[in-house]
Coordinates of C-alpha atoms in Angstrom, one line a residue:
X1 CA 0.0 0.0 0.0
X2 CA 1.4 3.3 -1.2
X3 CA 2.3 5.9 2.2
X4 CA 2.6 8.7 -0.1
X5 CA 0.4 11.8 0.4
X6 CA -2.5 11.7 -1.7
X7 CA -3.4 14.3 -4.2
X8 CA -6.7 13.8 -5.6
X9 CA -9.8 11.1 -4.8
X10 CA -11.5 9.4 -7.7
X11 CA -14.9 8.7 -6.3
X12 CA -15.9 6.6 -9.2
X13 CA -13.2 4.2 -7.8
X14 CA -13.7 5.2 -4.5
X15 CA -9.3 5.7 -4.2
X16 CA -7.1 8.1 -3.3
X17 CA -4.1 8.8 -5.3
X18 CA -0.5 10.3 -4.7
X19 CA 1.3 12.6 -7.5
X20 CA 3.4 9.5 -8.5
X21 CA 0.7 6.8 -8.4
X22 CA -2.3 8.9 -9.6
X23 CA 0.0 9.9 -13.0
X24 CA 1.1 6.5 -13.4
X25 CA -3.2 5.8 -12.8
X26 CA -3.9 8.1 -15.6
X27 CA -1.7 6.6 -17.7
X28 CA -2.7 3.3 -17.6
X29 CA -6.1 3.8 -18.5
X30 CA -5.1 5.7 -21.5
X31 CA -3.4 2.1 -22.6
X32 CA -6.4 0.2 -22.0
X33 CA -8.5 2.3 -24.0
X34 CA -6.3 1.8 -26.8
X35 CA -5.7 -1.7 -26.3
X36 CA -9.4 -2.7 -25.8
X37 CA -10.1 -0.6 -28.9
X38 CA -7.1 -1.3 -31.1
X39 CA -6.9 2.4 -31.3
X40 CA -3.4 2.1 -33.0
X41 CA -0.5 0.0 -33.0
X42 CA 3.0 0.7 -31.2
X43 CA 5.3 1.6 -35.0
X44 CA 2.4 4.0 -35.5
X45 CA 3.1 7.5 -36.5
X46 CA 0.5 9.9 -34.8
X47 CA -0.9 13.4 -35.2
X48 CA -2.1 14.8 -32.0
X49 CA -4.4 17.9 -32.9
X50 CA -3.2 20.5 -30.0
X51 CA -4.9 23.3 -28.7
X52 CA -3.0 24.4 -25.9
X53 CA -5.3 23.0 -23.6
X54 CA -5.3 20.3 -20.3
X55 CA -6.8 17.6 -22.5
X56 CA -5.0 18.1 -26.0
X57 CA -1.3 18.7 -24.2
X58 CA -2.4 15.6 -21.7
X59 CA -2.9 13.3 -24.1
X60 CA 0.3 14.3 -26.2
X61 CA 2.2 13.7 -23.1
X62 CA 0.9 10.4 -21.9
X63 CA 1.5 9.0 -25.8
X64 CA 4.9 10.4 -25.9
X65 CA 5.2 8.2 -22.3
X66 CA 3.8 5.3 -23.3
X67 CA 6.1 5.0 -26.6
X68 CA 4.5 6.3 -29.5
X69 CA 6.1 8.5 -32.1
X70 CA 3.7 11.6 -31.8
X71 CA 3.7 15.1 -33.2
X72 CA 0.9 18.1 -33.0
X73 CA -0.5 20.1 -34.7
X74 CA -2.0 23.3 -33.9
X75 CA -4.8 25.5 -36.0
X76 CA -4.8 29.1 -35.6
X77 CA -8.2 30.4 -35.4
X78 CA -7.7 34.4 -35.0
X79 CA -9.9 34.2 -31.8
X80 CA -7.7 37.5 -30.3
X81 CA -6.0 37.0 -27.4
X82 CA -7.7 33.6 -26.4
X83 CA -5.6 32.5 -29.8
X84 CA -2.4 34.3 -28.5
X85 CA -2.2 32.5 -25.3
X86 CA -3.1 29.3 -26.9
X87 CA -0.8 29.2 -29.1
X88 CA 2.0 30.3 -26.5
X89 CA 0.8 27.2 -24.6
X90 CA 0.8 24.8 -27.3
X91 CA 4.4 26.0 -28.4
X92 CA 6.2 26.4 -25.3
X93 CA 5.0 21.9 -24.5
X94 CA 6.8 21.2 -27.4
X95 CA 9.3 23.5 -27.0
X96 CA 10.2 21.9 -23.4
X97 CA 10.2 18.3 -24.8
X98 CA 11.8 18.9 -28.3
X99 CA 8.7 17.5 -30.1
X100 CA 7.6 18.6 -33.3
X101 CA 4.3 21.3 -33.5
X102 CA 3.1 21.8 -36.9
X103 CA 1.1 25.0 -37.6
X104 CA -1.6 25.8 -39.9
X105 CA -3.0 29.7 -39.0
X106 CA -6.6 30.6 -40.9
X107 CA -5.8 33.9 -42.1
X108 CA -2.5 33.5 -43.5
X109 CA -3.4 30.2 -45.0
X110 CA -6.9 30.6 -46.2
X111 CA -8.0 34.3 -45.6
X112 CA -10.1 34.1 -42.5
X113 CA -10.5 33.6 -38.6
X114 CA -13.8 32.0 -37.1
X115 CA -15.5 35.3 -36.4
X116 CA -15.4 35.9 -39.6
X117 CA -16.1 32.6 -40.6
X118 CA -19.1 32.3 -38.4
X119 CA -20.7 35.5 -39.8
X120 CA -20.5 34.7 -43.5
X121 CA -21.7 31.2 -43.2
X122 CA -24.4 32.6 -41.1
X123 CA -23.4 29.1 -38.6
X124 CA -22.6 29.5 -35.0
X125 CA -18.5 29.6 -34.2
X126 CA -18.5 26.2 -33.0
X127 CA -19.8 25.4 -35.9
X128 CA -17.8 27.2 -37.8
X129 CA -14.5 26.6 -36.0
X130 CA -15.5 22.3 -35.8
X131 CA -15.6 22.4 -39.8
X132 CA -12.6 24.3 -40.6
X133 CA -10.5 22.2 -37.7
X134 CA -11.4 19.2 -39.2
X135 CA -10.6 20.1 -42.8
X136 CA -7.3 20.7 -41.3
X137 CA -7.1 17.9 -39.4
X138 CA -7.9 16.2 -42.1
X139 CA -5.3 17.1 -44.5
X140 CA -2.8 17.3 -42.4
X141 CA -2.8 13.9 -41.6
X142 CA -3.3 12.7 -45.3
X143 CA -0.3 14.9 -46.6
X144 CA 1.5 13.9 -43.6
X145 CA 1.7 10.2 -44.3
X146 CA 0.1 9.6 -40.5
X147 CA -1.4 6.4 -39.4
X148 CA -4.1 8.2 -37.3
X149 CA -5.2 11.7 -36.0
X150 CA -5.7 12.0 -31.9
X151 CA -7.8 14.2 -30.2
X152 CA -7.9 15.1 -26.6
X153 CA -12.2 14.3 -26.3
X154 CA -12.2 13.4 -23.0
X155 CA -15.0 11.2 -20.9
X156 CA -17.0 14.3 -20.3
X157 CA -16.7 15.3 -24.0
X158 CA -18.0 12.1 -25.3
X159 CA -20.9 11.8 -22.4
X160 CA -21.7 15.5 -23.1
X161 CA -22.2 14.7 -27.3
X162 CA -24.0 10.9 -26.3
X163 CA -26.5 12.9 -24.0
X164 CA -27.3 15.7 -26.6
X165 CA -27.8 13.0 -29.5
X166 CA -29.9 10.7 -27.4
X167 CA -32.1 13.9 -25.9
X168 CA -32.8 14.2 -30.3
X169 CA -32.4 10.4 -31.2
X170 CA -29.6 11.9 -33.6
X171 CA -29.5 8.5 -35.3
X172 CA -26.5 9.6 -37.8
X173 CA -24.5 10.7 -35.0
X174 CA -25.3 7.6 -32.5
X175 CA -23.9 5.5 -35.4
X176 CA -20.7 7.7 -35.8
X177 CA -19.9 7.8 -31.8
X178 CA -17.1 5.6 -31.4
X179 CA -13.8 6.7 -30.1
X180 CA -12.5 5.1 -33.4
X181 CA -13.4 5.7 -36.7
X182 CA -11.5 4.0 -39.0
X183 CA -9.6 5.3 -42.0
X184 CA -11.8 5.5 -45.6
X185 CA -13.1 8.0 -48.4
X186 CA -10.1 10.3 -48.1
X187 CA -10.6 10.6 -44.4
X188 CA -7.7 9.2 -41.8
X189 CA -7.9 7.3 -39.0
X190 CA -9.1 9.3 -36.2
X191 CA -8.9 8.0 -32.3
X192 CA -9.8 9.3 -28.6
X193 CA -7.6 7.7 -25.9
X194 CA -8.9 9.5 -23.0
X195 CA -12.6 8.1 -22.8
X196 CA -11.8 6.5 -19.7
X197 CA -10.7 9.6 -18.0
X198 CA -12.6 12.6 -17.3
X199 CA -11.9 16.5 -17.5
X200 CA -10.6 16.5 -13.5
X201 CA -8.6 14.1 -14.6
X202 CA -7.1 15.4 -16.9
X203 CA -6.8 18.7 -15.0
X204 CA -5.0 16.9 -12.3
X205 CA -2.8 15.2 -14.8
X206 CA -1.8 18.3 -16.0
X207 CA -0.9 20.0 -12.6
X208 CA 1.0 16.5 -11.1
X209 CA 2.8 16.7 -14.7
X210 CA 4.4 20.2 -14.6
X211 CA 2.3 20.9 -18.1
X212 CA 1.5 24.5 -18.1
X213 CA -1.7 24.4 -20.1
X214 CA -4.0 27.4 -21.2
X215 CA -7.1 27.3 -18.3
X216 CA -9.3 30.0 -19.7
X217 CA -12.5 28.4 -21.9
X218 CA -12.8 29.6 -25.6
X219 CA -14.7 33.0 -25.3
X220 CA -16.8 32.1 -28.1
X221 CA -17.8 28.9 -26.7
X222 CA -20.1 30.9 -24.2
X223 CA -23.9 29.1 -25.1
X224 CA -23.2 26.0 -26.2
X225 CA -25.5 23.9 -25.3
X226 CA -22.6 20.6 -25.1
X227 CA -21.6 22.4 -22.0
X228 CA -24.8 22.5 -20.2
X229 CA -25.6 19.2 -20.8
X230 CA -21.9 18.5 -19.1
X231 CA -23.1 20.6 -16.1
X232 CA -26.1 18.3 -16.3
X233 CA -24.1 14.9 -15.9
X234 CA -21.9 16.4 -13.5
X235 CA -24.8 17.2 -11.3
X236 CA -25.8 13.7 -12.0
X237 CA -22.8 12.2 -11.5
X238 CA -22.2 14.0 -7.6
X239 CA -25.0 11.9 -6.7
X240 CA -24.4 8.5 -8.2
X241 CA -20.4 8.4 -9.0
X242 CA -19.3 6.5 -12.0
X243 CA -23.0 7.5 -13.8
X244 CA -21.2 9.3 -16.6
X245 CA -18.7 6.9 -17.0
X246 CA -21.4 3.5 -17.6
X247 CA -23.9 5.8 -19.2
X248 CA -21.1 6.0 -22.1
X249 CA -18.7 2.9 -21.8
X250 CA -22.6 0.7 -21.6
X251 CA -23.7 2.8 -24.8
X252 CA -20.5 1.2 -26.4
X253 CA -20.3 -2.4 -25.0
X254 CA -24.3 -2.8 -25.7
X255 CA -26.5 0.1 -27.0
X256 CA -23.8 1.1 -30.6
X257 CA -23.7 -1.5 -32.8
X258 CA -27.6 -1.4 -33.0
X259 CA -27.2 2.0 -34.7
X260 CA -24.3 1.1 -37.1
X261 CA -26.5 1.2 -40.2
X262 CA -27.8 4.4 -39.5
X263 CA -24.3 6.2 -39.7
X264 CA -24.5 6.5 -43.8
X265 CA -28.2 6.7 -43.8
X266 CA -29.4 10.4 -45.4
X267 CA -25.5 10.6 -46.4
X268 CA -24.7 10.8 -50.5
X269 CA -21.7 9.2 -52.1
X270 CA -18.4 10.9 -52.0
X271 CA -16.7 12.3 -54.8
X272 CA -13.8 14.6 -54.5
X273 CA -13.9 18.6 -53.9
X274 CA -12.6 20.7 -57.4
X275 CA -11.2 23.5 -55.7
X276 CA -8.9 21.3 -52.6
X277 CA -9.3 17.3 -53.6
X278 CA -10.5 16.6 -49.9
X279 CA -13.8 14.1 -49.8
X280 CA -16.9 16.2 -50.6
X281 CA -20.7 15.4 -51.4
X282 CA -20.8 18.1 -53.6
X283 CA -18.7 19.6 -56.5
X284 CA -17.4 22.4 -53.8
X285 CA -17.1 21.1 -50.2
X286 CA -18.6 22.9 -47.4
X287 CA -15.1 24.2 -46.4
X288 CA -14.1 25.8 -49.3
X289 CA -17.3 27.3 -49.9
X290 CA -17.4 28.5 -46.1
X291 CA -13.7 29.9 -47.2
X292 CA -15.0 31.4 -49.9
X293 CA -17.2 33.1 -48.8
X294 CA -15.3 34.4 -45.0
X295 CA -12.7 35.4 -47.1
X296 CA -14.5 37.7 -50.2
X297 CA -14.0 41.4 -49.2
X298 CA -16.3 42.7 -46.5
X299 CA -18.9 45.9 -47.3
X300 CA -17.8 48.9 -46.7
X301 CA -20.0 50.5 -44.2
X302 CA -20.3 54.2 -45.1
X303 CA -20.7 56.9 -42.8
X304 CA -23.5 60.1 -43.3
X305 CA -20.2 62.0 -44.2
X306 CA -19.8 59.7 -46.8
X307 CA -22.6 59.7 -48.6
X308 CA -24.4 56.7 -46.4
X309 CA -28.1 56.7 -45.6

């Protein structure tokens, strides 16, 4: 039995852990998720998509300790300062550890940021800011030659997203929620080894880890409704510890497979984008058209002096 002071209790295990044991803790269950969903395999080259946050610099840690060959790669999304700090964060891990941080910033590579973005396409930022990450993810890994993209969706993440499609029987997106979705139409292989551990977790990990990560949420974030349904579980899961975790581990041992043939249903076959090659179901993708359109010169807004109404 470990004599060592203890610096955070897991009441879904109903333990204590010290720094040492509780690190060691976190990153075992990373390897079981991974091994019980053959996630990827140990000569694997992997992208970690970055955001200078606890879960994205977690996970790129606890890879790196386990053995894999893993670089990031950060998007900058011209979200002022929020952006600035981010990116300091995201640099300065890699920086420390010598590991490679690709860049990709909106502007300077396709002519907007996510305000911008989010007007023109008349879609909310997360919207916005989910499809342009994940065109970037997207070919980044492909151009990269990487066996599989990681992303630092955590237990709370995935719970939050299972609640929301449930509350709307989302079929589509029940059939899609698996921390693995394997590699096809132009897409890579994209994985999420932190299911088993939750944003406290990961927060802890962080702290116990010396990994300066950047606290503040994404102002932009502010109303999305993903995070009051996580407020919703966590309220849940003070009462009756280890809820969140069954309600999405069960959904994958017993409830996901039954919606498997609704994850193409509604969806038309691929072809291939004319203006960037990536997999579209139209002649123009919905990133390049949202690029387009974010990026075409803004009104000018003239004043009375000017000759404006």
């Amino acid at each position: 039995m470990c004599r060592g002071p203890a610096v955070i209790d897991l009441r879904r295990h109903n333990a204590n852990f010290c720094a040492e044991h509780f690190v060691k803790f976190c990153r075992d269950q990373t390897a079981k998720a991974i091994s019980d969903h053959d996630m990827v395999q140990p000569d694997d080259r992997l992208l970690v998509a970055v955001s200078g946050g606890k879960d994205s610099l977690a996970v790129w840690d606890i890879l790196i300790a386990l053995g894999y060959s893993a670089d990031g790669l950060y998007v900058g999304l011209g979200i002022g300062e929020y952006s600035d700090a981010s990116a300091d964060a995201a640099r300065a891990f890699a920086e420390q550890r010598g590991l490679t941080l690709i860049e990709v910033d909106l502007v300077e590579t396709y002519g907007y940021d996510i305000p911008a973005g989010s007007r023109a396409a008349k879609r909310t930022p997360c919207s916005a800011c989910g499809m342009s990450k994940r065109h970037v993810f997207d070919e980044a890994a492909r151009n990269g030659g990487y066996d599989a993209l990681v992303t630092g969706h955590n237990l709370d993440d995935e719970a939050a997203v299972l609640f929301g499609n449930v509350l709307r029987w989302q079929m589509p997106y029940l059939g899609r929620q698996r921390p693995v979705l394997p590699a096809g139409d132009g897409f890579p292989r994209k994985v999420k080894p932190l299911i088993r551990l939750g944003e406290r977790e990961m927060a802890a990990y962080c702290v116990v880890s010396g990994i300066d990560y950047l606290v503040e949420e994404c102002p932009m974030a502010a109303g999305n409704r993903h995070l009051a349904y996580k407020e919703a579980l966590t309220d849940i899961e003070i009462r009756s510890p280890g809820a969140k975790f069954a309600f999405y581990h069960e959904f994958l041992s017993k409830a996901a497979d039954r919606f498997a043939d609704d994850e193409t249903t509604g969806r038309d076959e691929l072809g291939i984008c004319e203006r960037c090659g990536s997999p579209s179901e139209s002649e123009v993708c919905a990133f390049c058209r949202l690029a387009e359109r974010a990026s075409a010169a803004q009104p000018v807004q003239l004043s009375r002096r000017d000759g404006g109404a």
